[in-house]
XYZ file of C-alpha atoms in Angstrom:
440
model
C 58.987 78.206 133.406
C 56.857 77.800 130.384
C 56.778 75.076 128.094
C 56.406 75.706 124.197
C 55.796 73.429 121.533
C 58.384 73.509 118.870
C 57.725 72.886 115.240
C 58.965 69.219 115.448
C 55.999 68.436 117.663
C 53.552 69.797 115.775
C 54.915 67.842 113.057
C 54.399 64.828 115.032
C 51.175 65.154 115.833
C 50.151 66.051 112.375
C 52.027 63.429 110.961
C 50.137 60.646 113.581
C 46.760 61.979 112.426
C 48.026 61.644 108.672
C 48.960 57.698 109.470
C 46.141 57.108 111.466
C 44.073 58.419 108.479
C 45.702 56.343 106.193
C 45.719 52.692 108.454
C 41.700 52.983 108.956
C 40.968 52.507 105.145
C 42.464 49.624 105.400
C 40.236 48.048 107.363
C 36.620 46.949 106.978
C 35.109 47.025 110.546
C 32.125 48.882 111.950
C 34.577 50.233 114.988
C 37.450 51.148 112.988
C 36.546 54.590 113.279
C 36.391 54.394 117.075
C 39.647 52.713 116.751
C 41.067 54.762 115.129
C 40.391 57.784 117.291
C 41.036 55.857 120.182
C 44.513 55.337 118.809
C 44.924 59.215 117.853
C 44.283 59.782 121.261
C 46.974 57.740 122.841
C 49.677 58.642 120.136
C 48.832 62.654 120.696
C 49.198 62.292 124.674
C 52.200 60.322 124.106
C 53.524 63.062 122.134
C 52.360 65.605 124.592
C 53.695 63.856 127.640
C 57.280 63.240 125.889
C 57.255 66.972 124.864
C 56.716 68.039 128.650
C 59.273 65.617 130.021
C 61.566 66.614 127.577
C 60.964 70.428 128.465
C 61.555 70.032 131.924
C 64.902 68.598 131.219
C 65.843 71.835 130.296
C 65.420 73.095 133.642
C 69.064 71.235 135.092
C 70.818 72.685 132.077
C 69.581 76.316 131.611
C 71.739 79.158 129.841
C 73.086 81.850 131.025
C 72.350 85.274 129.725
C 73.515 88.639 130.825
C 73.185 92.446 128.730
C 76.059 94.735 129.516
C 75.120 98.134 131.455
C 73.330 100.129 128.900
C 75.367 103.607 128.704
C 74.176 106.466 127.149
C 72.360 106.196 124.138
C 72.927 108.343 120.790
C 69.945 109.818 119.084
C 69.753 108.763 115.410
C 72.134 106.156 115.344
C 72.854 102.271 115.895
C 73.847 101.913 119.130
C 75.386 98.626 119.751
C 74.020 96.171 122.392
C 76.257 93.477 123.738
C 74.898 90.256 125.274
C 76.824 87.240 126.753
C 75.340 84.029 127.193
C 77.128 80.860 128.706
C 75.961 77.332 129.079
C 77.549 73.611 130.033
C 75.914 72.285 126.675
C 75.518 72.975 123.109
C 71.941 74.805 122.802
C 69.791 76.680 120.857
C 67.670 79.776 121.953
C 65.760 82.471 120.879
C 66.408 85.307 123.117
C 63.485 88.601 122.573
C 65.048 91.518 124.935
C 62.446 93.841 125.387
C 63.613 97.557 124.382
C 61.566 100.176 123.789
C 59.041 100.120 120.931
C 59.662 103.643 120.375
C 63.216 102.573 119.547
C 63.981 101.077 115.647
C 66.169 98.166 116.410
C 66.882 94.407 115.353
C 63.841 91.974 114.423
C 63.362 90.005 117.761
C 63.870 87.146 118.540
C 67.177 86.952 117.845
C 68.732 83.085 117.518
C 71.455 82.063 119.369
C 73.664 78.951 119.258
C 75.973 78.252 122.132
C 78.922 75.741 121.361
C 78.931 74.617 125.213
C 82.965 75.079 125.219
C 83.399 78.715 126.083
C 81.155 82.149 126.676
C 80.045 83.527 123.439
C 78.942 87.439 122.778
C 76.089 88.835 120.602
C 75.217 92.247 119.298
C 72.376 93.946 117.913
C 71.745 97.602 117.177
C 68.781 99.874 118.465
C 68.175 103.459 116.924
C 66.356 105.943 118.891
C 64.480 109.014 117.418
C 64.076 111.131 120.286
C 65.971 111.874 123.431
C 64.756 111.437 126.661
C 64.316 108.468 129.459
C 63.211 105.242 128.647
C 62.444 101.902 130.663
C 64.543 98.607 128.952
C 62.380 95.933 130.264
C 63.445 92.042 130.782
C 65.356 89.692 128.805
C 62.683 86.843 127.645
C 64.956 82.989 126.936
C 63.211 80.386 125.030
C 65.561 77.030 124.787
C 65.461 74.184 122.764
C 65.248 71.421 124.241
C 67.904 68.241 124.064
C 65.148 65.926 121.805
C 63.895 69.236 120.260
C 60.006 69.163 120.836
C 59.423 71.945 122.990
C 61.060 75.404 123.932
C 61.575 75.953 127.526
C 60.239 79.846 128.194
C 61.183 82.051 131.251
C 63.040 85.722 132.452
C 66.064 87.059 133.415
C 65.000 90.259 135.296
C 66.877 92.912 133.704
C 64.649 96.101 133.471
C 66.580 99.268 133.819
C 66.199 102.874 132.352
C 68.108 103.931 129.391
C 69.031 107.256 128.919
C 68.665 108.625 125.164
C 71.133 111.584 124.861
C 72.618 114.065 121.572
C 74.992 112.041 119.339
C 77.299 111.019 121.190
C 79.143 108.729 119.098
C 79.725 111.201 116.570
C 81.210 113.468 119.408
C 83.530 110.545 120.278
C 84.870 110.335 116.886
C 85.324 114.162 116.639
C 86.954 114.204 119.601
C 89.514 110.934 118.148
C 89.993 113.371 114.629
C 90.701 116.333 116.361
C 93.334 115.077 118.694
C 95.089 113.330 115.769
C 94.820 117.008 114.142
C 96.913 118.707 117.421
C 99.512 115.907 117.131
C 102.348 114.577 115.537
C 103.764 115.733 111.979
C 99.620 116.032 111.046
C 100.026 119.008 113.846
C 103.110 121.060 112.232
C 102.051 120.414 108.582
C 98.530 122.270 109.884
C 100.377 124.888 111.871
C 102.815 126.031 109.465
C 102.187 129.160 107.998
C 98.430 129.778 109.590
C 97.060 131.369 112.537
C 98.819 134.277 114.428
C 100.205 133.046 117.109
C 103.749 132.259 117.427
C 104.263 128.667 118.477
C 108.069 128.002 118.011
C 111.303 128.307 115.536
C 112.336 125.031 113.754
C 114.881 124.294 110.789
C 113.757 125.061 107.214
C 112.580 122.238 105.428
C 111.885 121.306 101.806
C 108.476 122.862 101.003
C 108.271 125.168 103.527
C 107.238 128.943 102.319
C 110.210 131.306 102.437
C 108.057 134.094 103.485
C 108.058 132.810 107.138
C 111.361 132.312 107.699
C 112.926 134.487 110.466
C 115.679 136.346 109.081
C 117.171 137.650 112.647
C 117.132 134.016 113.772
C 119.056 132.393 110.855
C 121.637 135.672 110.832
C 122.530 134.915 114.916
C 122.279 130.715 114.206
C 123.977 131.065 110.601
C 121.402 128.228 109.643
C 118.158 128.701 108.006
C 115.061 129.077 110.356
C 111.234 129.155 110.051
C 108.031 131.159 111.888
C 105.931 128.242 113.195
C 102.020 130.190 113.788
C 99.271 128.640 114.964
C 95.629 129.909 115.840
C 95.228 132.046 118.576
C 94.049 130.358 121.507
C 91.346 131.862 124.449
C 88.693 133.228 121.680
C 85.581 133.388 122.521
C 82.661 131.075 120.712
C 78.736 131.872 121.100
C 76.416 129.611 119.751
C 72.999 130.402 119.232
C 70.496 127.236 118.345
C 67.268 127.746 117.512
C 64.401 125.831 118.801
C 61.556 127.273 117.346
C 58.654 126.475 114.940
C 60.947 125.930 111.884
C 63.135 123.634 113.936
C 59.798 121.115 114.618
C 59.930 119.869 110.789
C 61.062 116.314 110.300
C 64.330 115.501 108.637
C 65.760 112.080 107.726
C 64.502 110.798 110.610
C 64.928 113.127 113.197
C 63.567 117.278 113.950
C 65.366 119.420 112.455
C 66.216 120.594 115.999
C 68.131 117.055 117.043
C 69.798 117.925 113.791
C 70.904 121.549 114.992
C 71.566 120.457 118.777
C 74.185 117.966 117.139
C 76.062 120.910 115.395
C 76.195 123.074 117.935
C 77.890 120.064 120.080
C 79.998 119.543 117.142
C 81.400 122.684 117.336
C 81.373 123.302 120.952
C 83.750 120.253 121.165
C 86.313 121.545 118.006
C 85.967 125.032 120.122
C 87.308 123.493 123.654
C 89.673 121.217 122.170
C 91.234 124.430 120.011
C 91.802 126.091 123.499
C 88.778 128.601 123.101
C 85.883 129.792 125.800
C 82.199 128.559 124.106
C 79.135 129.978 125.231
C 75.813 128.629 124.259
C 72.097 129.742 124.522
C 68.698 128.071 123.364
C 66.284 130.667 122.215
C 63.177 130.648 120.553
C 60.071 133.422 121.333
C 62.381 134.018 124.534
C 66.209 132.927 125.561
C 65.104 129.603 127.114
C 69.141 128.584 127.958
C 72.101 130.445 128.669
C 75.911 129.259 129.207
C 78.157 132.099 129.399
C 81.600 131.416 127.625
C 83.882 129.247 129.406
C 86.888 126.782 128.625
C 87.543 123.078 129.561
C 85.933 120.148 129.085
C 84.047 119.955 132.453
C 82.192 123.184 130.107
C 81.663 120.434 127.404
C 80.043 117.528 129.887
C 77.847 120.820 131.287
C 76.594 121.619 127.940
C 75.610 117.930 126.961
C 73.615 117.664 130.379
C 71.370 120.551 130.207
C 70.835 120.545 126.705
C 69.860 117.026 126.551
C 66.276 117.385 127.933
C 65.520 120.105 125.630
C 62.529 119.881 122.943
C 61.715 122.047 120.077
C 58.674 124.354 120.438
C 55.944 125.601 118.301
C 56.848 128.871 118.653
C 58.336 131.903 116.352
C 61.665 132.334 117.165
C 63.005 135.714 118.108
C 66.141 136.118 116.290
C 66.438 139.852 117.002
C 66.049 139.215 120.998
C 68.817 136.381 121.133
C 71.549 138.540 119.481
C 70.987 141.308 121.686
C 71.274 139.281 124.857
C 74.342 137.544 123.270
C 75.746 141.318 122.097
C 75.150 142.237 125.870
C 76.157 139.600 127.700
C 79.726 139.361 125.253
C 81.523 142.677 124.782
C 84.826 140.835 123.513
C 84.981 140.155 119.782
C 83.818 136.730 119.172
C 82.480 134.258 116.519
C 78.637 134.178 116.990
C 77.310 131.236 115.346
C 73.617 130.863 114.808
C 71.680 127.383 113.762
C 68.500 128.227 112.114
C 66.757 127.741 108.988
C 65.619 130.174 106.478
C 62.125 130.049 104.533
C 62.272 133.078 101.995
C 63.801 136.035 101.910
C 60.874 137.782 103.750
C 60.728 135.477 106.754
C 64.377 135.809 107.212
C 64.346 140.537 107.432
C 64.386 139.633 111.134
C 67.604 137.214 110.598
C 69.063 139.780 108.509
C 68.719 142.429 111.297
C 69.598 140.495 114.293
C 72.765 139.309 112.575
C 73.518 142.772 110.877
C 73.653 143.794 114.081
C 76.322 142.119 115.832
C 78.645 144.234 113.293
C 81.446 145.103 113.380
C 82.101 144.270 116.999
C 81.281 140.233 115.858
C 82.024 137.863 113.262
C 78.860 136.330 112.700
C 77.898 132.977 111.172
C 74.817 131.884 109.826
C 74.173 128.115 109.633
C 70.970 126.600 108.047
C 69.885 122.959 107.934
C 67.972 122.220 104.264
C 66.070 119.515 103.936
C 67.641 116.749 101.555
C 63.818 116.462 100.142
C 63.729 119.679 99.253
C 67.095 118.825 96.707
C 65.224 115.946 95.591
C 62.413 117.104 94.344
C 63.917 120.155 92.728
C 65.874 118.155 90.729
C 63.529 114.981 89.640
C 62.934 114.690 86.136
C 58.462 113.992 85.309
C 56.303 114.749 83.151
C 53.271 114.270 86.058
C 51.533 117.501 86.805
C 51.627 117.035 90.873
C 55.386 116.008 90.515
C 55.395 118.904 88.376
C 53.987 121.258 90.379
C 56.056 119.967 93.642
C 59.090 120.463 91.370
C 58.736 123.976 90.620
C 57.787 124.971 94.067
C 61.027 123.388 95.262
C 63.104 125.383 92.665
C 61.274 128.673 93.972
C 61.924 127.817 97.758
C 65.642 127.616 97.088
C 65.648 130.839 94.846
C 64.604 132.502 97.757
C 66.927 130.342 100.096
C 69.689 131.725 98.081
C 68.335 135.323 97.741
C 68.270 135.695 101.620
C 71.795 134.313 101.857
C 73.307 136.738 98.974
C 72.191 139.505 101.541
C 73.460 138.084 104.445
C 76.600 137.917 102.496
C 76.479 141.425 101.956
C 76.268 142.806 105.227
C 79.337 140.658 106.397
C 77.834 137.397 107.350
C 79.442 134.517 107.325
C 76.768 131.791 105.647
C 76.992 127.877 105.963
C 73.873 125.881 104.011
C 73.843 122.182 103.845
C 71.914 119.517 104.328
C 70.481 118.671 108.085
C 72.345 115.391 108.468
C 75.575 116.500 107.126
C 76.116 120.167 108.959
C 78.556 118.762 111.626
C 81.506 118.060 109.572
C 81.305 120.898 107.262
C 80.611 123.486 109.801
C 83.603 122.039 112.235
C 86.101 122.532 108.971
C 84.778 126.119 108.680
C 85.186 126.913 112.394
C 88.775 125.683 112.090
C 89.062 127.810 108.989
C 88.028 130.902 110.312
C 90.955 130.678 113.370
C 93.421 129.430 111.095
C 93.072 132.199 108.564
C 92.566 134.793 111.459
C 89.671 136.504 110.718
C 88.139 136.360 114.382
């Protein structure tokens, strides 16, 4: 165990010197310098030797400090860390716990007062930019001492590896808003009068549209009754995320592929809860992944595992190679949802093609991930001819954004454009849309 001066010692011994100073000009002798050193001396080993005695006091009354298990992290967000320290007395301590410097994350050291009277908890937050495996090393305790002159240093072994996967806690709270969806009065106000699958008859009630009420049923019953529908259930989902050069760039934060991976877990999750086989593949010059359509949530956990390792490429992406395979492999009608991103209207003829080409047997879907910065400078206001300059070329990049998705649109593609860090929710709600309206 280490011993550590505190501030209050230092003060001490700067405050001796100071007197010291100050006593030897009042006095006229020829040793008074010597004296006065001499005296220096003493008062700084005094200081010294009280500050070690007082750290080793520290030793009969250490704290005790234990991290919980660290689970699964989630890429691009604050992931709580809980601590729990205990100790017989009131004391201070500055606690550094040594995650990775790869990781953004709370200032360390982080200072901790424990009351002495019962076990107290801290949190702090680390954010991780990349997945992948990481090694957590120790927890590091400095504590004050009782007289407060020195801090009493040493290590609880805790070194583990921490596991950085997709975001998980956004997939947690998907899961908690789309089980509140398939429940309760929130799950017949959504079922009546969409999807088109019959569910069940139930009384007529005030609002409900007279256009679904079964007339055979309320003729044998002699009481007014209505269709309940609700989307089919057993459809098949395909998503295709691409993980090519385009999905490299850097986006609030993360790639633009973290970005895309999210999504497609997004949906894959809305697709199993709603009852519906999902199928996924990675592509980029070549299919790199493939999970053929299945149901259940053991499907779910499998997706999460063997996409988590995966890195974006600099490579160009072969659009026209993944929708055949997917066409090929997939000869029932299904929703075939692609996560890209679209340059101009030149780079995307091979979009256009692969995606024109799943007609009429698929529904395809089209989902791009802009970049926020893009919006930003397109609409900034300056009279400076770089900002200028930046401007314009930002208004003529989303021209042609919006030129390549006017003919998608036109050859019966489904098209979904927003911003990287918001395509989760959005794209979820049109998923949901599409089976509720029927159009798969």
């Amino acid at each position: 165990m280490a011993i550590i001066p505190t501030g209050r010692t230092y003060g001490l011994l700067l405050g001796g010197g100071l007197v010291v100073t100050l006593l030897t000009n009042f006095f006229d002798s020829p040793n008074r310098l010597i004296v006065a050193l001499l005296a220096l001396l003493l008062f700084n080993v005094a200081v010294i030797a009280v500050m070690f005695w007082d750290g080793f006091r520290v030793k009969s009354r250490l704290a005790t400090i234990k991290r919980d298990p660290l689970h699964r992290l989630s890429i691009g967000r604050d992931n709580p860390i809980s601590l729990h320290g205990e100790s017989s007395t009131p004391v201070r301590l500055r606690l550094f716990d040594n995650y990775p410097t790869a990781f953004d994350g709370t200032t360390m050291p982080l200072a901790i007062h424990l009351s002495g009277r019962e076990p107290e908890t801290l949190t702090f937050t680390v954010n991780p930019k990349q997945r992948g495996k990481y090694p957590w090393g120790d927890l590091q305790i400095q504590q004050r001492s009782p007289l407060g002159l020195a801090w009493a240093d040493w290590t609880i072994p805790a070194t583990e590896t921490v596991a950085v996967y997709p975001d998980l806690i956004g997939l947690n709270q998907l899961s908690v808003k789309l089980a509140l969806q398939s429940t309760g009065t929130l799950k017949q106000k959504r079922r009546m009068g969409v999807g088109t699958e019959f569910a069940e008859l139930r009384e007529y009630g005030t609002g409900d549209d007279p256009r679904f009420i079964d007339w055979k049923a309320t003729a044998r019953l002699s009481q007014p009754l209505v269709r309940v529908l609700e989307p089919e259930r057993e459809q098949t989902l395909l998503i295709l995320l691409d993980r090519g050069r385009l999905m490299t760039a850097q986006v609030q934060g993360l790639n633009r592929f973290d970005w895309g991976m999210n999504a497609a877990l997004s949906l894959a999750l809305a697709g199993v809860s709603r009852g519906d086989r999902v199928g996924l593949g990675i592509f980029d010059r070549t299919l790199h992944t493939w999970l053929p359509p299945k149901g259940g949530r053991a499907n779910f956990q499998q997706m999460i595992d063997r996409l988590t390792p995966i890195q974006p490429v600099l490579e160009e992406s072969d659009y026209l190679a993944a929708a055949t395979h997917a066409a090929q492999q997939q000869h029932r009608r299904s929703l075939v949802v692609l996560i890209t991103d679209i340059v101009d209207e030149t780079a995307s003829a091979e979009l256009l093609s692969a995606l024109a080409r799943l007609r009429p047997r698929h529904l395809p879907f089209c989902i791009t991930l802009r970049d926020p910065a893009i919006d930003r400078q397109a609409h900034q206001s300056t009279t400076e001819v770089d900002a200028a300059y930046q401007r314009a070329v930002a208004l003529d990049l989303l021209s042609q954004r919006e030129a390549a998705f006017a003919r998608l649109k036109r050859r019966g593609v489904l098209v979904l454009d927003a911003p990287a860090h918001q395509i989760s929710d959005p794209l979820v709600e049109s998923y949901l849309r599409i089976k509720s309206q029927g159009k798969l």
